[in-house]
mmCIF file with all atom_site columns, C-alpha atoms in Angstrom:
data_model
loop_
_atom_site.group_PDB
_atom_site.id
_atom_site.type_symbol
_atom_site.label_atom_id
_atom_site.label_alt_id
_atom_site.label_comp_id
_atom_site.label_asym_id
_atom_site.label_entity_id
_atom_site.label_seq_id
_atom_site.pdbx_PDB_ins_code
_atom_site.Cartn_x
_atom_site.Cartn_y
_atom_site.Cartn_z
_atom_site.occupancy
_atom_site.B_iso_or_equiv
_atom_site.pdbx_formal_charge
_atom_site.auth_seq_id
_atom_site.auth_comp_id
_atom_site.auth_asym_id
_atom_site.auth_atom_id
_atom_site.pdbx_PDB_model_num
ATOM 1   C CA . MET A 1 1   ? 0.238   -0.082 -0.520  1.00 0.00 ? 106 MET A CA 1
ATOM 2   C CA . SER A 1 2   ? 1.394   3.341  -1.235  1.00 0.00 ? 107 SER A CA 1
ATOM 3   C CA . GLU A 1 3   ? 1.893   5.974  1.679   1.00 0.00 ? 108 GLU A CA 1
ATOM 4   C CA . GLY A 1 4   ? -1.825  7.892  2.383   1.00 0.00 ? 109 GLY A CA 1
ATOM 5   C CA . THR A 1 5   ? -3.144  5.786  0.187   1.00 0.00 ? 110 THR A CA 1
ATOM 6   C CA . ALA A 1 6   ? -6.834  5.209  1.848   1.00 0.00 ? 111 ALA A CA 1
ATOM 7   C CA . VAL A 1 7   ? -7.007  2.524  4.007   1.00 0.00 ? 112 VAL A CA 1
ATOM 8   C CA . ALA A 1 8   ? -9.737  -0.075 5.725   1.00 0.00 ? 113 ALA A CA 1
ATOM 9   C CA . GLY A 1 9   ? -11.267 1.610  9.008   1.00 0.00 ? 114 GLY A CA 1
ATOM 10  C CA . PRO A 1 10  ? -13.048 -0.029 11.586  1.00 0.00 ? 115 PRO A CA 1
ATOM 11  C CA . ASP A 1 11  ? -15.933 -1.744 9.342   1.00 0.00 ? 116 ASP A CA 1
ATOM 12  C CA . GLY A 1 12  ? -13.549 -2.594 6.474   1.00 0.00 ? 117 GLY A CA 1
ATOM 13  C CA . ALA A 1 13  ? -13.846 0.270  4.257   1.00 0.00 ? 118 ALA A CA 1
ATOM 14  C CA . PRO A 1 14  ? -11.650 2.248  3.061   1.00 0.00 ? 119 PRO A CA 1
ATOM 15  C CA . ARG A 1 15  ? -11.291 5.375  4.570   1.00 0.00 ? 120 ARG A CA 1
ATOM 16  C CA . CYS A 1 16  ? -8.239  9.134  3.885   1.00 0.00 ? 121 CYS A CA 1
ATOM 17  C CA . PRO A 1 17  ? -6.355  8.515  5.925   1.00 0.00 ? 122 PRO A CA 1
ATOM 18  C CA . TRP A 1 18  ? -6.773  11.610 8.306   1.00 0.00 ? 123 TRP A CA 1
ATOM 19  C CA . ALA A 1 19  ? -10.367 10.334 9.208   1.00 0.00 ? 124 ALA A CA 1
ATOM 20  C CA . LEU A 1 20  ? -9.379  6.895  11.926  1.00 0.00 ? 125 LEU A CA 1
ATOM 21  C CA . SER A 1 21  ? -7.556  8.455  14.436  1.00 0.00 ? 126 SER A CA 1
ATOM 22  C CA . THR A 1 22  ? -10.750 8.699  16.170  1.00 0.00 ? 127 THR A CA 1
ATOM 23  C CA . ALA A 1 23  ? -14.475 8.234  15.803  1.00 0.00 ? 128 ALA A CA 1
ATOM 24  C CA . ASP A 1 24  ? -15.110 11.120 15.875  1.00 0.00 ? 129 ASP A CA 1
ATOM 25  C CA . TYR A 1 25  ? -13.031 11.926 12.092  1.00 0.00 ? 130 TYR A CA 1
ATOM 26  C CA . VAL A 1 26  ? -14.830 8.907  10.902  1.00 0.00 ? 131 VAL A CA 1
ATOM 27  C CA . THR A 1 27  ? -18.337 9.970  11.363  1.00 0.00 ? 132 THR A CA 1
ATOM 28  C CA . TYR A 1 28  ? -17.406 13.968 9.910   1.00 0.00 ? 133 TYR A CA 1
ATOM 29  C CA . HIS A 1 29  ? -15.179 12.065 6.816   1.00 0.00 ? 134 HIS A CA 1
ATOM 30  C CA . ASP A 1 30  ? -17.995 9.913  6.414   1.00 0.00 ? 135 ASP A CA 1
ATOM 31  C CA . GLU A 1 31  ? -21.237 12.485 6.222   1.00 0.00 ? 136 GLU A CA 1
ATOM 32  C CA . GLU A 1 32  ? -20.141 15.776 6.193   1.00 0.00 ? 137 GLU A CA 1
ATOM 33  C CA . TRP A 1 33  ? -15.788 17.325 4.455   1.00 0.00 ? 138 TRP A CA 1
ATOM 34  C CA . GLY A 1 34  ? -16.987 17.144 1.388   1.00 0.00 ? 139 GLY A CA 1
ATOM 35  C CA . ARG A 1 35  ? -20.364 17.553 1.345   1.00 0.00 ? 140 ARG A CA 1
ATOM 36  C CA . PRO A 1 36  ? -22.103 20.344 -0.341  1.00 0.00 ? 141 PRO A CA 1
ATOM 37  C CA . VAL A 1 37  ? -23.187 23.143 2.542   1.00 0.00 ? 142 VAL A CA 1
ATOM 38  C CA . HIS A 1 38  ? -24.763 26.451 0.683   1.00 0.00 ? 143 HIS A CA 1
ATOM 39  C CA . GLY A 1 39  ? -27.261 28.969 2.629   1.00 0.00 ? 144 GLY A CA 1
ATOM 40  C CA . ASP A 1 40  ? -25.376 32.151 4.347   1.00 0.00 ? 145 ASP A CA 1
ATOM 41  C CA . ASP A 1 41  ? -25.352 31.025 8.128   1.00 0.00 ? 146 ASP A CA 1
ATOM 42  C CA . ALA A 1 42  ? -24.413 27.233 7.199   1.00 0.00 ? 147 ALA A CA 1
ATOM 43  C CA . LEU A 1 43  ? -21.353 28.955 5.444   1.00 0.00 ? 148 LEU A CA 1
ATOM 44  C CA . TYR A 1 44  ? -20.740 31.348 8.007   1.00 0.00 ? 149 TYR A CA 1
ATOM 45  C CA . GLU A 1 45  ? -20.444 28.505 10.551  1.00 0.00 ? 150 GLU A CA 1
ATOM 46  C CA . ARG A 1 46  ? -18.077 26.506 8.280   1.00 0.00 ? 151 ARG A CA 1
ATOM 47  C CA . LEU A 1 47  ? -15.881 29.991 7.186   1.00 0.00 ? 152 LEU A CA 1
ATOM 48  C CA . SER A 1 48  ? -15.799 30.819 11.110  1.00 0.00 ? 153 SER A CA 1
ATOM 49  C CA . LEU A 1 49  ? -14.455 27.111 12.763  1.00 0.00 ? 154 LEU A CA 1
ATOM 50  C CA . GLU A 1 50  ? -12.058 27.182 9.967   1.00 0.00 ? 155 GLU A CA 1
ATOM 51  C CA . ALA A 1 51  ? -10.760 30.074 11.424  1.00 0.00 ? 156 ALA A CA 1
ATOM 52  C CA . PHE A 1 52  ? -10.731 29.163 15.122  1.00 0.00 ? 157 PHE A CA 1
ATOM 53  C CA . GLN A 1 53  ? -8.897  25.665 13.161  1.00 0.00 ? 158 GLN A CA 1
ATOM 54  C CA . SER A 1 54  ? -6.021  27.839 12.268  1.00 0.00 ? 159 SER A CA 1
ATOM 55  C CA . GLY A 1 55  ? -2.762  26.660 13.722  1.00 0.00 ? 160 GLY A CA 1
ATOM 56  C CA . LEU A 1 56  ? -4.481  24.046 15.408  1.00 0.00 ? 161 LEU A CA 1
ATOM 57  C CA . SER A 1 57  ? -5.495  20.248 15.248  1.00 0.00 ? 162 SER A CA 1
ATOM 58  C CA . TRP A 1 58  ? -9.769  20.097 13.535  1.00 0.00 ? 163 TRP A CA 1
ATOM 59  C CA . ILE A 1 59  ? -10.363 17.207 16.259  1.00 0.00 ? 164 ILE A CA 1
ATOM 60  C CA . THR A 1 60  ? -9.630  20.425 18.715  1.00 0.00 ? 165 THR A CA 1
ATOM 61  C CA . ILE A 1 61  ? -12.384 23.012 16.708  1.00 0.00 ? 166 ILE A CA 1
ATOM 62  C CA . LEU A 1 62  ? -14.747 19.741 16.426  1.00 0.00 ? 167 LEU A CA 1
ATOM 63  C CA . ARG A 1 63  ? -15.092 18.408 19.965  1.00 0.00 ? 168 ARG A CA 1
ATOM 64  C CA . ARG A 1 64  ? -15.902 21.940 21.190  1.00 0.00 ? 169 ARG A CA 1
ATOM 65  C CA . ARG A 1 65  ? -18.101 22.327 18.212  1.00 0.00 ? 170 ARG A CA 1
ATOM 66  C CA . SER A 1 66  ? -21.631 22.765 20.447  1.00 0.00 ? 171 SER A CA 1
ATOM 67  C CA . GLY A 1 67  ? -20.334 25.751 22.535  1.00 0.00 ? 172 GLY A CA 1
ATOM 68  C CA . PHE A 1 68  ? -18.688 27.107 19.512  1.00 0.00 ? 173 PHE A CA 1
ATOM 69  C CA . ARG A 1 69  ? -22.777 27.106 18.249  1.00 0.00 ? 174 ARG A CA 1
ATOM 70  C CA . ALA A 1 70  ? -24.515 27.954 22.182  1.00 0.00 ? 175 ALA A CA 1
ATOM 71  C CA . ALA A 1 71  ? -21.433 30.696 21.992  1.00 0.00 ? 176 ALA A CA 1
ATOM 72  C CA . PHE A 1 72  ? -22.047 32.250 19.316  1.00 0.00 ? 177 PHE A CA 1
ATOM 73  C CA . ALA A 1 73  ? -26.300 31.800 19.181  1.00 0.00 ? 178 ALA A CA 1
ATOM 74  C CA . GLY A 1 74  ? -26.243 29.094 16.203  1.00 0.00 ? 179 GLY A CA 1
ATOM 75  C CA . PHE A 1 75  ? -23.679 31.008 14.361  1.00 0.00 ? 180 PHE A CA 1
ATOM 76  C CA . ARG A 1 76  ? -27.124 32.981 12.715  1.00 0.00 ? 181 ARG A CA 1
ATOM 77  C CA . ILE A 1 77  ? -25.154 35.944 11.463  1.00 0.00 ? 182 ILE A CA 1
ATOM 78  C CA . GLY A 1 78  ? -27.304 38.497 11.925  1.00 0.00 ? 183 GLY A CA 1
ATOM 79  C CA . ALA A 1 79  ? -27.720 37.251 15.515  1.00 0.00 ? 184 ALA A CA 1
ATOM 80  C CA . VAL A 1 80  ? -24.126 37.614 16.113  1.00 0.00 ? 185 VAL A CA 1
ATOM 81  C CA . ALA A 1 81  ? -23.464 41.054 14.468  1.00 0.00 ? 186 ALA A CA 1
ATOM 82  C CA . ALA A 1 82  ? -26.278 42.195 17.578  1.00 0.00 ? 187 ALA A CA 1
ATOM 83  C CA . PHE A 1 83  ? -23.779 40.808 20.225  1.00 0.00 ? 188 PHE A CA 1
ATOM 84  C CA . THR A 1 84  ? -22.251 43.730 22.089  1.00 0.00 ? 189 THR A CA 1
ATOM 85  C CA . GLU A 1 85  ? -19.087 43.934 24.162  1.00 0.00 ? 190 GLU A CA 1
ATOM 86  C CA . ALA A 1 86  ? -21.212 42.253 26.903  1.00 0.00 ? 191 ALA A CA 1
ATOM 87  C CA . ASP A 1 87  ? -21.682 39.398 24.287  1.00 0.00 ? 192 ASP A CA 1
ATOM 88  C CA . ARG A 1 88  ? -17.827 38.969 23.447  1.00 0.00 ? 193 ARG A CA 1
ATOM 89  C CA . GLU A 1 89  ? -16.550 39.636 26.893  1.00 0.00 ? 194 GLU A CA 1
ATOM 90  C CA . ARG A 1 90  ? -18.147 36.822 27.323  1.00 0.00 ? 195 ARG A CA 1
ATOM 91  C CA . LEU A 1 91  ? -17.019 35.018 24.524  1.00 0.00 ? 196 LEU A CA 1
ATOM 92  C CA . LEU A 1 92  ? -13.209 35.742 25.548  1.00 0.00 ? 197 LEU A CA 1
ATOM 93  C CA . ALA A 1 93  ? -14.161 34.121 28.997  1.00 0.00 ? 198 ALA A CA 1
ATOM 94  C CA . ASP A 1 94  ? -16.145 31.097 27.454  1.00 0.00 ? 199 ASP A CA 1
ATOM 95  C CA . THR A 1 95  ? -14.223 27.715 27.863  1.00 0.00 ? 200 THR A CA 1
ATOM 96  C CA . GLY A 1 96  ? -16.437 25.358 25.800  1.00 0.00 ? 201 GLY A CA 1
ATOM 97  C CA . ILE A 1 97  ? -14.939 26.514 22.520  1.00 0.00 ? 202 ILE A CA 1
ATOM 98  C CA . ILE A 1 98  ? -11.075 28.607 21.795  1.00 0.00 ? 203 ILE A CA 1
ATOM 99  C CA . ARG A 1 99  ? -10.797 32.532 23.402  1.00 0.00 ? 204 ARG A CA 1
ATOM 100 C CA . ASN A 1 100 ? -9.274  34.051 20.978  1.00 0.00 ? 205 ASN A CA 1
ATOM 101 C CA . ARG A 1 101 ? -8.921  37.349 21.343  1.00 0.00 ? 206 ARG A CA 1
ATOM 102 C CA . ALA A 1 102 ? -7.901  37.709 17.675  1.00 0.00 ? 207 ALA A CA 1
ATOM 103 C CA . LYS A 1 103 ? -10.072 34.529 15.662  1.00 0.00 ? 208 LYS A CA 1
ATOM 104 C CA . ILE A 1 104 ? -13.041 36.450 18.315  1.00 0.00 ? 209 ILE A CA 1
ATOM 105 C CA . ASP A 1 105 ? -12.882 39.718 16.583  1.00 0.00 ? 210 ASP A CA 1
ATOM 106 C CA . ALA A 1 106 ? -12.651 38.734 13.413  1.00 0.00 ? 211 ALA A CA 1
ATOM 107 C CA . THR A 1 107 ? -15.577 36.349 14.304  1.00 0.00 ? 212 THR A CA 1
ATOM 108 C CA . LEU A 1 108 ? -17.743 39.148 15.526  1.00 0.00 ? 213 LEU A CA 1
ATOM 109 C CA . SER A 1 109 ? -16.147 41.686 12.749  1.00 0.00 ? 214 SER A CA 1
ATOM 110 C CA . ASN A 1 110 ? -16.989 39.388 9.933   1.00 0.00 ? 215 ASN A CA 1
ATOM 111 C CA . ALA A 1 111 ? -20.978 39.100 10.974  1.00 0.00 ? 216 ALA A CA 1
ATOM 112 C CA . ARG A 1 112 ? -21.858 42.836 11.576  1.00 0.00 ? 217 ARG A CA 1
ATOM 113 C CA . VAL A 1 113 ? -19.474 43.115 7.310   1.00 0.00 ? 218 VAL A CA 1
ATOM 114 C CA . LEU A 1 114 ? -22.427 40.119 5.867   1.00 0.00 ? 219 LEU A CA 1
ATOM 115 C CA . ALA A 1 115 ? -24.987 41.691 8.488   1.00 0.00 ? 220 ALA A CA 1
ATOM 116 C CA . ASP A 1 116 ? -24.917 44.105 5.548   1.00 0.00 ? 221 ASP A CA 1
ATOM 117 C CA . TRP A 1 117 ? -24.487 42.141 2.010   1.00 0.00 ? 222 TRP A CA 1
ATOM 118 C CA . ALA A 1 118 ? -27.838 40.744 -0.032  1.00 0.00 ? 223 ALA A CA 1
ATOM 119 C CA . PRO A 1 119 ? -29.233 36.991 1.584   1.00 0.00 ? 224 PRO A CA 1
ATOM 120 C CA . GLY A 1 120 ? -27.611 34.521 -0.655  1.00 0.00 ? 225 GLY A CA 1
ATOM 121 C CA . GLY A 1 121 ? -24.526 37.612 -0.573  1.00 0.00 ? 226 GLY A CA 1
ATOM 122 C CA . LEU A 1 122 ? -21.643 34.924 1.296   1.00 0.00 ? 227 LEU A CA 1
ATOM 123 C CA . ASP A 1 123 ? -23.087 31.525 -1.018  1.00 0.00 ? 228 ASP A CA 1
ATOM 124 C CA . GLU A 1 124 ? -23.053 32.861 -4.241  1.00 0.00 ? 229 GLU A CA 1
ATOM 125 C CA . LEU A 1 125 ? -19.613 34.925 -3.407  1.00 0.00 ? 230 LEU A CA 1
ATOM 126 C CA . ILE A 1 126 ? -18.430 31.277 -1.961  1.00 0.00 ? 231 ILE A CA 1
ATOM 127 C CA . TRP A 1 127 ? -19.788 28.959 -4.891  1.00 0.00 ? 232 TRP A CA 1
ATOM 128 C CA . SER A 1 128 ? -18.556 31.280 -7.446  1.00 0.00 ? 233 SER A CA 1
ATOM 129 C CA . HIS A 1 129 ? -14.852 29.979 -6.262  1.00 0.00 ? 234 HIS A CA 1
ATOM 130 C CA . ALA A 1 130 ? -16.063 26.341 -7.281  1.00 0.00 ? 235 ALA A CA 1
ATOM 131 C CA . PRO A 1 131 ? -13.546 24.870 -9.776  1.00 0.00 ? 236 PRO A CA 1
ATOM 132 C CA . ASP A 1 132 ? -14.775 23.203 -13.112 1.00 0.00 ? 237 ASP A CA 1
ATOM 133 C CA . PRO A 1 133 ? -14.511 19.210 -11.202 1.00 0.00 ? 238 PRO A CA 1
ATOM 134 C CA . ALA A 1 134 ? -13.160 18.077 -14.372 1.00 0.00 ? 239 ALA A CA 1
ATOM 135 C CA . THR A 1 135 ? -10.130 19.836 -14.423 1.00 0.00 ? 240 THR A CA 1
ATOM 136 C CA . ARG A 1 136 ? -9.011  18.318 -11.124 1.00 0.00 ? 241 ARG A CA 1
ATOM 137 C CA . PRO A 1 137 ? -7.205  15.748 -11.478 1.00 0.00 ? 242 PRO A CA 1
ATOM 138 C CA . VAL A 1 138 ? -8.401  12.971 -8.829  1.00 0.00 ? 243 VAL A CA 1
ATOM 139 C CA . PRO A 1 139 ? -6.395  12.627 -5.327  1.00 0.00 ? 244 PRO A CA 1
ATOM 140 C CA . LYS A 1 140 ? -4.793  9.256  -5.266  1.00 0.00 ? 245 LYS A CA 1
ATOM 141 C CA . THR A 1 141 ? -2.901  9.985  -2.041  1.00 0.00 ? 246 THR A CA 1
ATOM 142 C CA . LEU A 1 142 ? -2.754  12.367 0.729   1.00 0.00 ? 247 LEU A CA 1
ATOM 143 C CA . ALA A 1 143 ? 0.210   13.209 -1.621  1.00 0.00 ? 248 ALA A CA 1
ATOM 144 C CA . ASP A 1 144 ? -2.031  14.447 -4.076  1.00 0.00 ? 249 ASP A CA 1
ATOM 145 C CA . VAL A 1 145 ? -3.741  17.331 -1.658  1.00 0.00 ? 250 VAL A CA 1
ATOM 146 C CA . PRO A 1 146 ? -3.176  20.559 -1.771  1.00 0.00 ? 251 PRO A CA 1
ATOM 147 C CA . ALA A 1 147 ? -2.872  23.150 1.290   1.00 0.00 ? 252 ALA A CA 1
ATOM 148 C CA . VAL A 1 148 ? -3.886  26.201 -1.274  1.00 0.00 ? 253 VAL A CA 1
ATOM 149 C CA . THR A 1 149 ? -5.004  26.657 -4.915  1.00 0.00 ? 254 THR A CA 1
ATOM 150 C CA . GLU A 1 150 ? -4.930  29.143 -6.924  1.00 0.00 ? 255 GLU A CA 1
ATOM 151 C CA . GLU A 1 151 ? -9.506  28.995 -6.864  1.00 0.00 ? 256 GLU A CA 1
ATOM 152 C CA . SER A 1 152 ? -9.067  28.506 -3.041  1.00 0.00 ? 257 SER A CA 1
ATOM 153 C CA . THR A 1 153 ? -6.016  32.102 -3.624  1.00 0.00 ? 258 THR A CA 1
ATOM 154 C CA . ALA A 1 154 ? -9.088  33.791 -5.208  1.00 0.00 ? 259 ALA A CA 1
ATOM 155 C CA . LEU A 1 155 ? -11.193 32.984 -2.838  1.00 0.00 ? 260 LEU A CA 1
ATOM 156 C CA . SER A 1 156 ? -9.669  34.320 -0.181  1.00 0.00 ? 261 SER A CA 1
ATOM 157 C CA . LYS A 1 157 ? -8.322  37.905 -2.608  1.00 0.00 ? 262 LYS A CA 1
ATOM 158 C CA . ALA A 1 158 ? -12.584 38.472 -2.926  1.00 0.00 ? 263 ALA A CA 1
ATOM 159 C CA . LEU A 1 159 ? -13.101 37.995 1.139   1.00 0.00 ? 264 LEU A CA 1
ATOM 160 C CA . LYS A 1 160 ? -11.120 40.225 2.118   1.00 0.00 ? 265 LYS A CA 1
ATOM 161 C CA . LYS A 1 161 ? -11.172 42.707 0.206   1.00 0.00 ? 266 LYS A CA 1
ATOM 162 C CA . ARG A 1 162 ? -15.028 42.655 0.657   1.00 0.00 ? 267 ARG A CA 1
ATOM 163 C CA . GLY A 1 163 ? -14.218 43.187 4.660   1.00 0.00 ? 268 GLY A CA 1
ATOM 164 C CA . LEU A 1 164 ? -13.466 39.932 6.249   1.00 0.00 ? 269 LEU A CA 1
ATOM 165 C CA . ARG A 1 165 ? -10.869 38.506 8.533   1.00 0.00 ? 270 ARG A CA 1
ATOM 166 C CA . PHE A 1 166 ? -9.193  35.308 8.901   1.00 0.00 ? 271 PHE A CA 1
ATOM 167 C CA . VAL A 1 167 ? -10.048 34.115 5.581   1.00 0.00 ? 272 VAL A CA 1
ATOM 168 C CA . GLY A 1 168 ? -5.878  33.772 4.301   1.00 0.00 ? 273 GLY A CA 1
ATOM 169 C CA . PRO A 1 169 ? -5.924  31.320 1.258   1.00 0.00 ? 274 PRO A CA 1
ATOM 170 C CA . THR A 1 170 ? -5.233  28.100 3.266   1.00 0.00 ? 275 THR A CA 1
ATOM 171 C CA . THR A 1 171 ? -8.078  28.692 6.100   1.00 0.00 ? 276 THR A CA 1
ATOM 172 C CA . ALA A 1 172 ? -9.914  29.315 2.310   1.00 0.00 ? 277 ALA A CA 1
ATOM 173 C CA . TYR A 1 173 ? -9.293  26.021 0.909   1.00 0.00 ? 278 TYR A CA 1
ATOM 174 C CA . ALA A 1 174 ? -9.942  24.271 4.213   1.00 0.00 ? 279 ALA A CA 1
ATOM 175 C CA . LEU A 1 175 ? -13.597 25.258 3.768   1.00 0.00 ? 280 LEU A CA 1
ATOM 176 C CA . MET A 1 176 ? -13.409 24.686 -0.251  1.00 0.00 ? 281 MET A CA 1
ATOM 177 C CA . GLN A 1 177 ? -13.143 20.884 1.388   1.00 0.00 ? 282 GLN A CA 1
ATOM 178 C CA . ALA A 1 178 ? -15.162 21.474 4.267   1.00 0.00 ? 283 ALA A CA 1
ATOM 179 C CA . CYS A 1 179 ? -17.907 22.330 2.547   1.00 0.00 ? 284 CYS A CA 1
ATOM 180 C CA . GLY A 1 180 ? -18.296 19.966 -0.976  1.00 0.00 ? 285 GLY A CA 1
ATOM 181 C CA . LEU A 1 181 ? -16.255 22.826 -3.291  1.00 0.00 ? 286 LEU A CA 1
ATOM 182 C CA . VAL A 1 182 ? -14.373 20.698 -4.575  1.00 0.00 ? 287 VAL A CA 1
ATOM 183 C CA . ASP A 1 183 ? -13.713 16.544 -3.126  1.00 0.00 ? 288 ASP A CA 1
ATOM 184 C CA . ASP A 1 184 ? -11.044 15.209 -2.094  1.00 0.00 ? 289 ASP A CA 1
ATOM 185 C CA . HIS A 1 185 ? -11.874 12.229 -0.704  1.00 0.00 ? 290 HIS A CA 1
ATOM 186 C CA . LEU A 1 186 ? -8.872  9.752  -2.142  1.00 0.00 ? 291 LEU A CA 1
ATOM 187 C CA . GLU A 1 187 ? -9.678  7.938  -5.440  1.00 0.00 ? 292 GLU A CA 1
ATOM 188 C CA . THR A 1 188 ? -10.400 4.150  -2.740  1.00 0.00 ? 293 THR A CA 1
ATOM 189 C CA . CYS A 1 189 ? -12.165 5.742  -0.041  1.00 0.00 ? 294 CYS A CA 1
ATOM 190 C CA . VAL A 1 190 ? -15.600 4.765  0.110   1.00 0.00 ? 295 VAL A CA 1
ATOM 191 C CA . ALA A 1 191 ? -17.595 8.176  0.733   1.00 0.00 ? 296 ALA A CA 1
ATOM 192 C CA . ARG A 1 192 ? -15.766 8.816  -3.078  1.00 0.00 ? 297 ARG A CA 1
ATOM 193 C CA . ALA A 1 193 ? -16.954 5.963  -3.875  1.00 0.00 ? 298 ALA A CA 1
ATOM 194 C CA . ALA A 1 194 ? -20.649 6.794  -2.974  1.00 0.00 ? 299 ALA A CA 1
ATOM 195 C CA . GLY A 1 195 ? -20.430 9.142  -5.742  1.00 0.00 ? 300 GLY A CA 1
ATOM 196 C CA . PRO A 1 196 ? -20.525 12.607 -6.938  1.00 0.00 ? 301 PRO A CA 1
ATOM 197 C CA . ILE A 1 197 ? -20.683 14.594 -3.246  1.00 0.00 ? 302 ILE A CA 1
ATOM 198 C CA . ARG A 1 198 ? -20.898 18.883 -6.029  1.00 0.00 ? 303 ARG A CA 1
ATOM 199 C CA . THR A 1 199 ? -24.524 19.981 -6.519  1.00 0.00 ? 304 THR A CA 1
#
């Protein structure tokens, strides 16, 4: 077996190697990662969580997801945009999330920016940067999966231009992977074998 290729999981089905270290990862890999996500609030949540993940392991964020949702009003853009300084102080003291001041401030700032957009604007902007699947080779090993692409760099620039923060090219590509703009499940992964995941 080549290094970085799909590995048999607890049920014997081959999966991307990163998905097998914990049961939480298996569920996330099988049911969410790479599946299309639409809707401004849903994409704001994913964008926020990817920003919080920067410099940390994704499992750290995944296991605090319910805490993040409780702390940030379910990531409803309008609700977070209305947060006060008292809410900010509450977030900075909340042990259920990652208490990083810069990331919390960016999440609040991004909600205020997005609250002024037309409904569907974030969804439309993000999905306009989805590459044509026909132009992307199917990854056979983890080495074939990029960390940054031309499209993620363009998406990062578009988001920053509109005032969003903590949306660098690497974060933008992680968002694209998580939300189904690209399919980076490995060639023999059961999630890819299940059929197309793009909508």
